[in-house]
Tab-separated table of C-alpha atoms and ligand atoms in Angstrom:
chain	number	residue	atom	x	y	z
A	261	UNK	CA	17.826	-10.043	-22.891
A	262	UNK	CA	15.861	-11.563	-19.775
A	263	UNK	CA	11.998	-11.252	-20.429
A	264	UNK	CA	10.696	-8.083	-21.268
A	265	UNK	CA	8.120	-8.514	-18.250
A	266	UNK	CA	10.958	-8.719	-15.906
A	267	UNK	CA	12.403	-5.229	-16.753
A	268	UNK	CA	12.349	-2.503	-13.971
A	269	UNK	CA	10.361	0.749	-14.793
A	270	UNK	CA	13.223	2.881	-15.672
A	271	UNK	CA	14.488	-0.079	-17.967
A	272	UNK	CA	11.211	-0.064	-19.805
A	273	UNK	CA	11.243	3.676	-20.482
A	274	UNK	CA	14.846	3.633	-21.672
A	275	UNK	CA	14.439	0.656	-23.761
A	276	UNK	CA	11.445	1.973	-25.331
A	277	UNK	CA	13.129	5.275	-26.211
A	278	UNK	CA	16.487	3.568	-27.349
A	279	UNK	CA	14.380	1.705	-29.837
A	280	UNK	CA	15.134	-1.788	-28.221
A	281	UNK	CA	11.863	-2.746	-28.083
A	282	UNK	CA	8.268	-1.115	-28.873
A	283	UNK	CA	5.823	-0.360	-26.112
A	284	UNK	CA	3.690	-2.882	-27.834
A	285	UNK	CA	6.128	-5.600	-27.672
A	286	UNK	CA	6.537	-4.621	-23.687
A	287	UNK	CA	2.737	-4.634	-22.958
A	288	UNK	CA	2.281	-8.150	-25.083
A	289	UNK	CA	5.148	-9.685	-22.711
A	290	UNK	CA	3.387	-8.511	-19.653
A	291	UNK	CA	-0.039	-9.685	-20.717
A	292	UNK	CA	1.322	-12.967	-21.681
A	293	UNK	CA	2.902	-13.108	-18.105
A	294	UNK	CA	-0.614	-12.453	-16.732
A	295	UNK	CA	-2.237	-15.202	-18.779
A	296	UNK	CA	0.302	-17.605	-17.436
A	297	UNK	CA	0.067	-16.856	-13.676
A	298	UNK	CA	-3.129	-15.081	-12.967
A	299	UNK	CA	-4.745	-18.539	-12.428
A	300	UNK	CA	-2.329	-19.310	-9.444
A	301	UNK	CA	-2.306	-15.859	-8.028
A	302	UNK	CA	-5.777	-14.097	-8.418
A	303	UNK	CA	-3.936	-10.614	-8.049
A	304	UNK	CA	-6.618	-8.734	-10.431
A	305	UNK	CA	-10.174	-8.002	-9.944
A	306	UNK	CA	-10.293	-6.158	-13.321
A	307	UNK	CA	-7.886	-6.433	-16.272
A	308	UNK	CA	-7.901	-3.749	-19.294
A	309	UNK	CA	-5.725	-5.801	-21.794
A	310	UNK	CA	-7.462	-4.061	-24.753
A	311	UNK	CA	-6.899	-0.651	-23.121
A	312	UNK	CA	-3.494	-1.284	-22.197
A	313	UNK	CA	-2.668	-2.431	-25.832
A	314	UNK	CA	-4.048	0.652	-27.582
A	315	UNK	CA	-2.045	2.884	-25.242
A	316	UNK	CA	1.057	0.986	-25.995
A	317	UNK	CA	0.435	1.500	-29.790
A	318	UNK	CA	-0.139	5.323	-29.439
A	319	UNK	CA	3.055	5.421	-27.470
A	320	UNK	CA	4.591	3.964	-30.351
A	321	UNK	CA	3.063	6.121	-32.664
A	322	UNK	CA	4.275	9.225	-30.612
A	323	UNK	CA	7.818	7.972	-30.800
A	324	UNK	CA	7.897	7.505	-34.519
A	325	UNK	CA	6.601	10.954	-34.970
A	326	UNK	CA	9.383	12.210	-32.503
A	327	UNK	CA	6.719	13.571	-29.920
A	328	UNK	CA	7.452	13.340	-26.176
A	329	UNK	CA	6.325	9.783	-24.844
A	330	UNK	CA	6.432	10.964	-21.274
A	331	UNK	CA	8.581	10.094	-18.187
A	332	UNK	CA	6.714	6.759	-17.592
A	333	UNK	CA	5.946	6.144	-21.323
A	334	UNK	CA	5.380	2.691	-21.639
A	335	UNK	CA	5.211	1.522	-18.079
A	336	UNK	CA	2.455	-0.703	-17.064
A	337	UNK	CA	0.944	0.057	-13.670
A	338	UNK	CA	-1.578	-1.848	-11.523
A	339	UNK	CA	-4.106	-0.083	-9.366
A	340	UNK	CA	-5.350	-1.076	-5.810
A	341	UNK	CA	-9.190	-1.352	-6.757
A	342	UNK	CA	-10.017	1.468	-4.038
A	343	UNK	CA	-8.541	4.210	-6.555
A	344	UNK	CA	-11.218	5.779	-8.815
A	345	UNK	CA	-10.230	5.018	-12.394
A	346	UNK	CA	-12.618	6.622	-15.045
A	347	UNK	CA	-14.549	3.932	-16.891
A	348	UNK	CA	-12.820	1.131	-15.173
A	349	UNK	CA	-14.655	-0.472	-12.341
A	350	UNK	CA	-14.015	0.143	-8.801
A	351	UNK	CA	-15.232	-2.144	-6.449
A	352	UNK	CA	-12.803	-1.786	-3.196
A	353	UNK	CA	-13.420	-5.711	-3.210
A	354	UNK	CA	-16.818	-5.240	-1.851
A	355	UNK	CA	-20.269	-6.397	-3.092
A	356	UNK	CA	-21.526	-2.871	-2.206
A	357	UNK	CA	-19.463	-1.296	-5.026
A	358	UNK	CA	-19.145	-4.554	-7.588
A	359	UNK	CA	-20.786	-2.538	-10.367
A	360	UNK	CA	-19.429	1.024	-9.561
A	361	UNK	CA	-17.646	2.592	-12.406
A	362	UNK	CA	-16.307	6.172	-11.456
A	363	UNK	CA	-17.122	9.160	-13.869
A	364	UNK	CA	-13.601	10.579	-13.058
A	365	UNK	CA	-9.843	9.435	-12.328
A	366	UNK	CA	-8.155	10.335	-9.032
A	367	UNK	CA	-5.406	12.590	-9.123
A	368	UNK	CA	-2.448	10.043	-8.963
A	369	UNK	CA	-4.042	8.263	-12.040
A	370	UNK	CA	-4.330	11.516	-14.086
A	371	UNK	CA	-0.616	12.063	-13.173
A	372	UNK	CA	0.316	8.516	-14.448
A	373	UNK	CA	-1.635	8.965	-17.483
A	374	UNK	CA	-0.181	12.426	-18.400
A	375	UNK	CA	3.494	11.017	-18.047
A	376	UNK	CA	2.625	7.867	-20.355
A	377	UNK	CA	1.998	5.070	-17.933
A	378	UNK	CA	-0.389	2.593	-18.923
A	379	UNK	CA	-3.022	1.622	-16.576
A	380	UNK	CA	-3.032	-2.216	-16.863
A	381	UNK	CA	-6.075	-3.248	-14.485
A	382	UNK	CA	-7.282	-2.940	-10.980
A	383	UNK	CA	-5.890	-5.143	-8.118
A	384	UNK	CA	-7.320	-6.926	-5.428
A	385	UNK	CA	-7.402	-5.839	-1.604
A	386	UNK	CA	-9.560	-6.851	1.608
A	387	UNK	CA	-12.714	-5.198	1.359
A	388	UNK	CA	-12.435	-1.328	1.630
A	389	UNK	CA	-8.578	-1.741	2.605
A	390	UNK	CA	-9.556	-3.449	6.018
A	391	UNK	CA	-7.325	-6.646	6.733
A	392	UNK	CA	-3.659	-7.760	6.471
A	393	UNK	CA	-4.045	-10.830	4.065
A	394	UNK	CA	-6.765	-9.990	1.106
A	395	UNK	CA	-8.704	-12.909	2.811
A	396	UNK	CA	-11.537	-10.084	3.369
A	397	UNK	CA	-12.037	-9.378	-0.337
A	398	UNK	CA	-15.512	-10.300	-1.299
A	399	UNK	CA	-14.304	-12.002	-4.606
A	400	UNK	CA	-11.226	-14.020	-4.003
A	401	UNK	CA	-7.871	-14.202	-1.940
A	402	UNK	CA	-4.758	-13.166	-3.771
A	403	UNK	CA	-2.013	-16.074	-3.083
A	404	UNK	CA	1.657	-15.147	-2.379
A	405	UNK	CA	3.950	-15.670	-5.565
A	406	UNK	CA	6.933	-17.125	-3.236
A	407	UNK	CA	4.517	-19.928	-1.955
A	408	UNK	CA	1.068	-20.346	-3.188
A	409	UNK	CA	-0.170	-21.637	0.010
A	410	UNK	CA	0.689	-18.655	1.911
A	411	UNK	CA	-1.180	-15.036	2.291
A	412	UNK	CA	0.503	-12.151	0.253
A	413	UNK	CA	-0.250	-9.629	3.026
A	414	UNK	CA	-2.794	-7.000	2.699
A	415	UNK	CA	-4.535	-5.227	2.296
A	416	UNK	CA	-3.138	-4.047	-1.048
A	417	UNK	CA	-2.124	-8.016	-1.535
A	418	UNK	CA	-2.854	-7.612	-5.187
A	419	UNK	CA	-0.333	-4.856	-5.536
A	420	UNK	CA	2.276	-6.847	-3.752
A	421	UNK	CA	1.710	-10.059	-5.532
A	422	UNK	CA	1.426	-8.600	-9.092
A	423	UNK	CA	4.616	-6.552	-9.039
A	424	UNK	CA	6.716	-9.698	-7.157
A	425	UNK	CA	5.332	-11.947	-10.300
A	426	UNK	CA	5.977	-9.526	-13.148
A	427	UNK	CA	2.323	-8.994	-13.929
A	428	UNK	CA	2.655	-5.176	-13.996
A	429	UNK	CA	5.882	-2.932	-13.827
A	430	UNK	CA	4.825	-1.093	-10.709
A	431	UNK	CA	1.339	-0.676	-8.744
A	432	UNK	CA	-0.121	1.951	-6.605
A	433	UNK	CA	-1.542	0.902	-3.250
A	434	UNK	CA	-3.047	2.662	-0.300
A	435	UNK	CA	-1.929	2.653	3.119
A	436	UNK	CA	-4.058	3.341	6.288
A	437	UNK	CA	-2.141	1.137	8.941
A	438	UNK	CA	0.323	-0.772	6.711
A	439	UNK	CA	-1.355	-1.708	3.712
A	440	UNK	CA	1.436	-0.816	1.289
A	441	UNK	CA	4.272	-2.065	3.576
A	442	UNK	CA	2.794	-5.361	4.758
A	443	UNK	CA	1.824	-6.932	1.451
A	444	UNK	CA	5.232	-5.233	0.066
A	445	UNK	CA	7.185	-6.922	2.727
A	446	UNK	CA	5.360	-10.456	2.645
A	447	UNK	CA	5.853	-10.595	-1.410
A	448	UNK	CA	9.663	-9.180	-1.242
A	449	UNK	CA	9.007	-5.894	-3.155
A	450	UNK	CA	9.875	-2.225	-2.053
A	451	UNK	CA	6.528	-0.061	-0.698
A	452	UNK	CA	6.841	3.344	0.553
A	453	UNK	CA	4.022	4.899	2.500
A	454	UNK	CA	4.764	8.651	2.129
A	455	UNK	CA	4.191	11.432	4.501
A	456	UNK	CA	0.587	12.426	5.295
A	457	UNK	CA	-0.049	15.079	2.746
A	458	UNK	CA	2.675	14.502	0.232
A	459	UNK	CA	0.442	12.412	-2.437
A	460	UNK	CA	-3.234	13.872	-2.997
A	461	UNK	CA	-6.113	11.335	-1.955
A	462	UNK	CA	-8.538	12.877	-4.343
A	463	UNK	CA	-10.324	9.632	-5.900
A	464	UNK	CA	-9.004	7.281	-3.134
A	465	UNK	CA	-12.331	5.815	-1.760
A	466	UNK	CA	-11.929	6.675	2.143
A	467	UNK	CA	-11.437	4.317	4.845
A	468	UNK	CA	-9.773	6.243	7.429
A	469	UNK	CA	-8.926	9.743	5.964
A	470	UNK	CA	-6.521	11.177	8.781
A	471	UNK	CA	-4.334	8.080	8.468
A	472	UNK	CA	-4.235	7.010	4.694
A	473	UNK	CA	-1.848	7.772	1.658
A	474	UNK	CA	-1.243	6.241	-1.691
A	475	UNK	CA	1.996	5.213	-2.373
A	476	UNK	CA	4.188	3.051	-4.897
A	477	UNK	CA	4.997	-0.921	-4.668
A	478	UNK	CA	7.898	-1.710	-6.926
A	479	UNK	CA	10.631	-3.735	-7.641
A	480	UNK	CA	13.567	-1.425	-7.091
A	481	UNK	CA	14.057	1.619	-5.085
A	482	UNK	CA	14.778	3.574	-8.278
A	483	UNK	CA	11.129	2.832	-9.432
A	484	UNK	CA	9.730	4.153	-6.400
A	485	UNK	CA	11.533	7.713	-6.836
A	486	UNK	CA	10.448	7.711	-10.429
A	487	UNK	CA	6.545	7.122	-9.451
A	488	UNK	CA	6.871	9.232	-6.386
A	489	UNK	CA	8.106	12.317	-8.150
A	490	UNK	CA	5.149	11.834	-10.683
A	491	UNK	CA	2.204	11.340	-8.220
A	492	UNK	CA	3.554	13.825	-5.366
A	493	UNK	CA	2.511	17.566	-5.158
A	494	UNK	CA	-0.273	19.881	-4.032
A	495	UNK	CA	-3.580	19.147	-5.509
A	496	UNK	CA	-6.609	21.535	-5.359
A	497	UNK	CA	-9.010	18.799	-4.846
A	498	UNK	CA	-7.224	17.626	-1.519
A	499	UNK	CA	-6.997	20.297	1.103
A	500	UNK	CA	-4.586	18.049	3.067
A	501	UNK	CA	-1.995	17.961	-0.044
A	502	UNK	CA	0.918	19.882	-0.056
A	503	UNK	CA	3.851	20.404	-2.311
A	504	UNK	CA	7.446	19.016	-1.338
A	505	UNK	CA	10.609	18.724	-3.195
A	506	UNK	CA	11.186	15.975	-5.539
A	507	UNK	CA	13.488	13.272	-4.425
A	508	UNK	CA	16.320	11.876	-6.176
A	509	UNK	CA	18.630	8.658	-6.256
A	510	UNK	CA	22.041	9.655	-4.865
A	511	UNK	CA	25.048	7.099	-4.640
A	512	UNK	CA	26.381	8.341	-1.187
A	513	UNK	CA	24.320	7.816	1.658
A	514	UNK	CA	26.998	8.478	4.525
A	515	UNK	CA	26.699	9.860	7.997
A	516	UNK	CA	23.140	8.947	8.644
A	517	UNK	CA	22.221	8.286	12.227
A	518	UNK	CA	20.215	5.535	12.525
A	519	UNK	CA	18.403	3.784	15.700
A	520	UNK	CA	17.091	0.475	15.854
A	521	UNK	CA	13.722	0.611	17.933
A	522	UNK	CA	13.867	-2.310	20.390
A	523	UNK	CA	10.160	-2.716	20.935
A	524	UNK	CA	9.844	-3.296	17.125
A	525	UNK	CA	12.214	-6.155	17.378
A	526	UNK	CA	11.238	-7.697	20.782
A	527	UNK	CA	8.061	-9.635	19.820
A	528	UNK	CA	9.254	-10.762	16.330
A	529	UNK	CA	9.876	-14.132	15.006
A	530	UNK	CA	13.585	-15.314	15.769
A	531	UNK	CA	14.250	-15.647	12.013
A	532	UNK	CA	12.822	-11.896	11.450
A	533	UNK	CA	14.765	-10.808	14.424
A	534	UNK	CA	18.268	-12.402	13.278
A	535	UNK	CA	17.870	-11.188	9.629
A	536	UNK	CA	17.099	-7.498	10.917
A	537	UNK	CA	20.203	-7.347	13.014
A	538	UNK	CA	22.467	-8.856	10.318
A	539	UNK	CA	20.987	-5.930	8.295
A	540	UNK	CA	21.612	-3.446	10.621
A	541	UNK	CA	25.300	-4.558	10.600
A	542	UNK	CA	25.175	-3.632	6.872
A	543	UNK	CA	24.538	-0.142	7.619
A	544	UNK	CA	28.126	0.020	8.902
A	545	UNK	CA	29.421	-0.879	5.715
A	546	UNK	CA	27.825	2.071	4.218
A	547	UNK	CA	29.065	4.358	7.002
A	548	UNK	CA	26.148	4.824	8.945
A	549	UNK	CA	25.829	4.753	12.809
A	550	UNK	CA	23.455	2.315	14.084
A	551	UNK	CA	22.296	2.204	17.722
A	552	UNK	CA	19.392	0.521	19.414
A	553	UNK	CA	16.646	2.767	21.388
A	554	UNK	CA	13.468	2.484	23.016
A	555	UNK	CA	10.358	4.196	22.338
A	556	UNK	CA	8.049	4.421	25.367
A	557	UNK	CA	4.649	5.241	24.192
A	558	UNK	CA	4.447	2.498	21.304
A	559	UNK	CA	2.519	0.089	23.586
A	560	UNK	CA	-0.473	2.454	22.897
A	561	UNK	CA	-0.125	2.533	19.048
A	562	UNK	CA	-2.180	-0.620	18.107
A	563	UNK	CA	-5.356	-0.029	20.322
A	564	UNK	CA	-5.130	3.779	19.267
A	565	UNK	CA	-5.074	2.818	15.607
A	566	UNK	CA	-7.970	0.195	15.766
A	567	UNK	CA	-9.983	2.964	17.790
A	568	UNK	CA	-9.334	5.724	15.088
A	569	UNK	CA	-9.456	3.557	12.225
A	570	UNK	CA	-12.660	2.224	12.877
A	571	UNK	CA	-14.477	5.387	14.015
A	572	UNK	CA	-13.426	7.229	10.789
A	573	UNK	CA	-14.470	4.108	8.769
A	574	UNK	CA	-18.005	4.049	10.482
A	575	UNK	CA	-18.447	7.467	9.413
A	576	UNK	CA	-17.244	7.004	6.012
A	577	UNK	CA	-19.040	3.899	5.207
A	578	UNK	CA	-22.393	5.806	6.048
A	579	UNK	CA	-22.619	7.027	2.571
A	580	UNK	CA	-23.437	3.415	1.415
A	581	UNK	CA	-27.199	3.718	1.982
A	582	UNK	CA	-28.801	2.915	-1.065
A	583	UNK	CA	-29.209	6.371	-2.010
A	584	UNK	CA	-25.834	8.065	-2.394
A	585	UNK	CA	-24.097	4.808	-3.158
A	586	UNK	CA	-25.058	1.131	-2.898
A	587	UNK	CA	-27.221	-0.786	-5.014
A	588	UNK	CA	-29.890	1.599	-6.080
A	589	UNK	CA	-32.841	-0.315	-5.423
A	590	UNK	CA	-35.982	0.830	-7.168
A	591	UNK	CA	-38.067	3.369	-5.136
A	592	UNK	CA	-41.024	0.751	-5.439
A	593	UNK	CA	-39.243	-1.562	-3.299
A	594	UNK	CA	-39.019	1.512	-0.562
A	595	UNK	CA	-39.936	0.080	3.012
A	596	UNK	CA	-38.910	2.930	5.712
A	597	UNK	CA	-37.805	0.166	8.122
A	598	UNK	CA	-35.206	-1.674	5.957
A	599	UNK	CA	-34.338	0.364	2.834
A	600	UNK	CA	-31.016	1.274	4.252
A	601	UNK	CA	-30.087	-2.200	5.831
A	602	UNK	CA	-30.882	-3.993	2.742
A	603	UNK	CA	-27.823	-2.724	1.246
A	604	UNK	CA	-25.645	-2.556	4.686
A	605	UNK	CA	-26.125	-6.096	5.151
A	606	UNK	CA	-24.111	-6.843	2.082
A	607	UNK	CA	-20.921	-5.565	3.937
A	608	UNK	CA	-18.553	-8.529	4.860
A	609	UNK	CA	-18.159	-9.653	8.441
A	610	UNK	CA	-14.831	-7.483	9.126
A	611	UNK	CA	-16.541	-4.242	7.765
A	612	UNK	CA	-19.576	-4.486	9.679
A	613	UNK	CA	-17.310	-5.388	12.859
A	614	UNK	CA	-15.378	-2.069	12.083
A	615	UNK	CA	-18.530	-0.040	11.821
A	616	UNK	CA	-19.947	-1.456	14.939
A	617	UNK	CA	-16.590	-0.712	16.914
A	618	UNK	CA	-16.544	3.101	15.215
A	619	UNK	CA	-20.053	3.634	16.135
A	620	UNK	CA	-19.709	2.658	19.626
A	621	UNK	CA	-16.528	4.646	20.487
A	622	UNK	CA	-17.856	7.777	18.911
A	623	UNK	CA	-21.322	7.325	20.612
A	624	UNK	CA	-21.705	10.156	23.348
A	625	UNK	CA	-21.307	7.826	26.524
A	626	UNK	CA	-18.021	6.626	25.118
A	627	UNK	CA	-16.509	9.457	22.949
A	628	UNK	CA	-13.872	10.876	25.507
A	629	UNK	CA	-13.441	7.631	27.302
A	630	UNK	CA	-12.402	5.935	23.745
A	631	UNK	CA	-12.207	8.250	20.916
A	632	UNK	CA	-10.599	11.122	22.503
A	633	UNK	CA	-8.171	9.199	24.451
A	634	UNK	CA	-7.096	7.396	21.347
A	635	UNK	CA	-6.418	10.701	19.728
A	636	UNK	CA	-4.503	12.248	23.039
A	637	UNK	CA	-2.556	8.901	22.441
A	638	UNK	CA	-1.698	9.446	19.004
A	639	UNK	CA	-0.411	13.212	19.619
A	640	UNK	CA	1.763	11.649	22.567
A	641	UNK	CA	3.579	9.242	20.053
A	642	UNK	CA	4.023	11.656	17.142
A	643	UNK	CA	5.672	14.031	19.746
A	644	UNK	CA	7.976	11.391	20.957
A	645	UNK	CA	8.540	10.333	17.510
A	646	UNK	CA	9.405	13.942	16.589
A	647	UNK	CA	11.722	14.305	19.521
A	648	UNK	CA	13.570	11.225	18.270
A	649	UNK	CA	14.001	12.556	14.833
A	650	UNK	CA	15.942	15.537	16.168
A	651	UNK	CA	18.654	13.257	17.178
A	652	UNK	CA	18.429	10.180	14.550
A	653	UNK	CA	17.839	10.671	10.999
A	654	UNK	CA	16.094	6.843	10.610
A	655	UNK	CA	14.299	4.674	12.961
A	656	UNK	CA	14.265	0.908	11.647
A	657	UNK	CA	12.852	-2.291	12.677
A	658	UNK	CA	11.060	-5.239	10.880
A	659	UNK	CA	8.132	-4.089	8.568
A	660	UNK	CA	6.316	-7.512	9.923
A	661	UNK	CA	7.036	-8.918	13.103
A	662	UNK	CA	6.382	-12.680	11.592
A	663	UNK	CA	6.710	-14.240	8.425
A	664	UNK	CA	4.087	-14.681	5.762
A	665	UNK	CA	1.542	-17.316	7.142
A	666	UNK	CA	-0.748	-19.889	5.524
A	667	UNK	CA	-4.596	-18.886	4.655
A	668	UNK	CA	-7.081	-19.279	7.241
A	669	UNK	CA	-4.417	-19.008	10.198
A	670	UNK	CA	-5.806	-15.905	11.388
A	671	UNK	CA	-9.168	-15.140	9.918
A	672	UNK	CA	-11.305	-16.543	12.659
A	673	UNK	CA	-9.645	-14.214	15.291
A	674	UNK	CA	-9.643	-10.563	14.212
A	675	UNK	CA	-7.156	-9.723	17.326
A	676	UNK	CA	-4.626	-12.233	15.829
A	677	UNK	CA	-4.916	-10.215	12.454
A	678	UNK	CA	-4.966	-7.001	13.941
A	679	UNK	CA	-1.544	-7.701	15.942
A	680	UNK	CA	0.098	-8.109	12.773
A	681	UNK	CA	0.058	-4.473	12.204
A	682	UNK	CA	1.742	-3.659	15.272
A	683	UNK	CA	4.739	-2.291	13.572
A	684	UNK	CA	3.418	-0.680	10.512
A	685	UNK	CA	0.446	1.536	12.398
A	686	UNK	CA	2.840	4.007	14.084
A	687	UNK	CA	3.943	5.819	11.079
A	688	UNK	CA	0.378	6.240	10.118
A	689	UNK	CA	-0.625	7.585	13.580
A	690	UNK	CA	2.474	10.169	13.220
A	691	UNK	CA	1.678	10.738	9.865
A	692	UNK	CA	5.396	10.192	8.695
A	693	UNK	CA	7.029	8.296	5.703
A	694	UNK	CA	8.180	4.618	5.830
A	695	UNK	CA	9.608	2.324	3.556
A	696	UNK	CA	9.884	-1.589	3.290
A	697	UNK	CA	12.559	-2.993	1.624
A	698	UNK	CA	13.481	-6.782	0.898
A	699	UNK	CA	16.352	-8.009	3.066
A	700	UNK	CA	15.975	-11.759	3.355
A	701	UNK	CA	14.231	-15.046	3.339
A	702	UNK	CA	13.687	-17.853	5.934
A	703	UNK	CA	12.370	-21.131	4.183
A	704	UNK	CA	11.794	-19.235	1.237
A	705	UNK	CA	9.555	-16.655	2.941
A	706	UNK	CA	10.061	-12.843	2.363
A	707	UNK	CA	11.444	-10.655	5.447
A	708	UNK	CA	11.282	-6.855	5.189
A	709	UNK	CA	13.103	-3.899	6.911
A	710	UNK	CA	11.129	-0.893	7.516
A	711	UNK	CA	12.670	2.325	7.775
A	712	UNK	CA	11.015	5.391	9.086
A	713	UNK	CA	11.911	9.206	8.975
A	714	UNK	CA	10.885	12.847	9.874
A	715	UNK	CA	7.945	14.451	7.777
A	716	UNK	CA	8.867	15.036	4.466
A	717	UNK	CA	12.326	13.429	4.695
A	718	UNK	CA	11.739	10.881	2.313
A	719	UNK	CA	15.131	11.548	0.723
A	720	UNK	CA	16.843	9.864	3.774
A	721	UNK	CA	14.709	6.860	3.439
A	722	UNK	CA	15.518	6.521	-0.417
A	723	UNK	CA	19.391	7.297	0.522
A	724	UNK	CA	19.781	4.361	3.096
A	725	UNK	CA	17.328	2.148	0.928
A	726	UNK	CA	19.232	2.677	-2.235
A	727	UNK	CA	22.628	1.960	-0.503
A	728	UNK	CA	21.245	-1.177	1.437
A	729	UNK	CA	19.774	-2.436	-2.048
A	730	UNK	CA	23.002	-2.253	-3.573
A	731	UNK	CA	24.864	-3.979	-0.505
A	732	UNK	CA	22.212	-6.888	-0.135
A	733	UNK	CA	22.016	-9.257	-3.252
A	734	UNK	CA	18.412	-10.229	-2.953
A	735	UNK	CA	16.549	-12.809	-5.115
A	736	UNK	CA	14.028	-11.026	-7.289
A	737	UNK	CA	11.677	-13.277	-8.861
A	738	UNK	CA	10.115	-16.154	-7.109
A	739	UNK	CA	10.843	-19.519	-8.390
A	740	UNK	CA	7.320	-20.947	-8.193
A	741	UNK	CA	5.876	-19.269	-10.819
B	1029	LIG	N1	-4.723	-4.124	8.400
B	1029	LIG	C1	-5.070	-2.451	8.735
B	1029	LIG	C2	-6.559	-2.521	9.011
B	1029	LIG	O1	-7.124	-3.407	8.632
B	1029	LIG	C3	-4.347	-1.421	7.871
B	1029	LIG	C4	-5.158	-1.320	6.636
B	1029	LIG	C5	-4.581	-0.443	5.648
B	1029	LIG	O2	-3.406	0.070	5.970
B	1029	LIG	N2	-5.538	0.001	4.730
B	1029	LIG	O3	-7.092	-1.749	9.237
C-alpha cells in the first residue's frame, strides 16, 4: 500500500472500518508527514497532535466495541484559522487575536466532530482572510508544495498547501472573494465555494458577511461530496443558512449545457488559456455541449467586490477595540485619546487599508457614489447570471488568470494583488456555487478550471467535475517534498 497519509477521505474511513489499519496508525502517518515537510511549507499556525492521537485512539476503541465511528471516522481535518475551535487558539493570522481561544466550536466544527472527524490543527491565511497569497499573514508566509519559491495562493493558503502535501486528509477554508478556489487552484487540489446560505457561518470570524461561505478543500471530488454533506444545512445560529438536498456522486454527467465565458479567458496567461480550451474539448468526450458566451457586466465585478468587501470589513473589524476584542489592556492604562488606537495600530498594512477604504465608501458624502453603486452593480451581475443559467447549466473559465507567482511579486502593489481575484469574485457577488478542479500544469505549476452553477445546483458542479476528474489523469502528489 502507498503511504497512509496519501489516502483520500473515503479510503481512510473504509480502511479503518475494514480493519486494514487503525485510526491511530493513520493519524501517526499524517503526523510523521507533517514533521517531515512542515519546516518547508509552514501551513500550520497551531497543531494539536496530542488531541488528534487521543481522538484516534477513541475511534479504535469504539470500533472494537462495535460502536458507530461516524461517516468521517478517522479523517484528519485542517481548519483555516478564522473558524472558531473550542479550546484551540483561533488567530485569523493577526497579532490582534494571537492569544484568542474561543469558548465554542463553529457549527461546521461541531458537525465534523459529531461525525468522527479529527481536528488536526489550524491553518495559515492572510490576516483576516484579506489577500491572495498568505504573504499578509502576520506570522509567516506558506509555501507552494509544487515549487517552494512560489506562493500557494490565498487567503486559505495553509489549507491548499496542507491538503496537497498530505499534511491532512481534507481542510475547511472560507471564501469571500476566492479564498478557497485560489489556493486550491494554485496547489492543484479541488475546492468548492458553496451557494451562499448552504453552509452555516456560525463561528466563522467575519470579514464580509454578505459574500463569504465556508467550504471544503480536498484531493478528490468524492471527498468534497463527503464533507459537504456533513457541513451543509440549516442552523438556528445563522439566519442566512438554509436546508438543501444532499449531493451525490453519479457516474453519468450527460447532456449538460456548458458555456465558456469569453471575458474570463481573454486576460489570461497563454498557458492557462490553452489548458482551459483543451479541457473544454474533454467535455465533449463526456457528452456535454460546450459553447462560448459573453457576460457584459463582468467589468464591474472586481471594483464592486472591493468596495463592498472593504465596507463590510470596516464595520466587522470595529469590534477589535480593546474592550470587546483585542489585547484587553489594563484599565489603569486607559487614556481617553489612545485606548482604542493602541490596539488598532496592530493591524497589518493591508487590513488597515481595507478599513480606510471601507470607512471612506460608507461615509455620508460617498455612500451613494460608491457603496450604493457597487450594490446596484452586484444586483445587475446576479440578474445577468441568473438569466444565463436559464439557458446553460454551467459556466466555465480559468479559476486564476495567471500561474502561481513568486513571493514578493505583487505584495508592494495592492491593485496588482486585487487583480488576481478577477475570476473568482463573481460567484461571491452573485451568491452562486463555484468549484475549482485541477486540470493541468505549465512549467510544473498547477492550473485550475472554475465551474459555476445556479444557486443550489452544486449537484451539477459535482457531476461535471467528477466526470472530468476521471477523464483527465492529473498528477496528485508534488515531487518536491
Ligand atoms: N483576495 C480576496 C480579498 O482579499 C479574497 C479573500 C477571501 O476570499 N477571503 O478580499
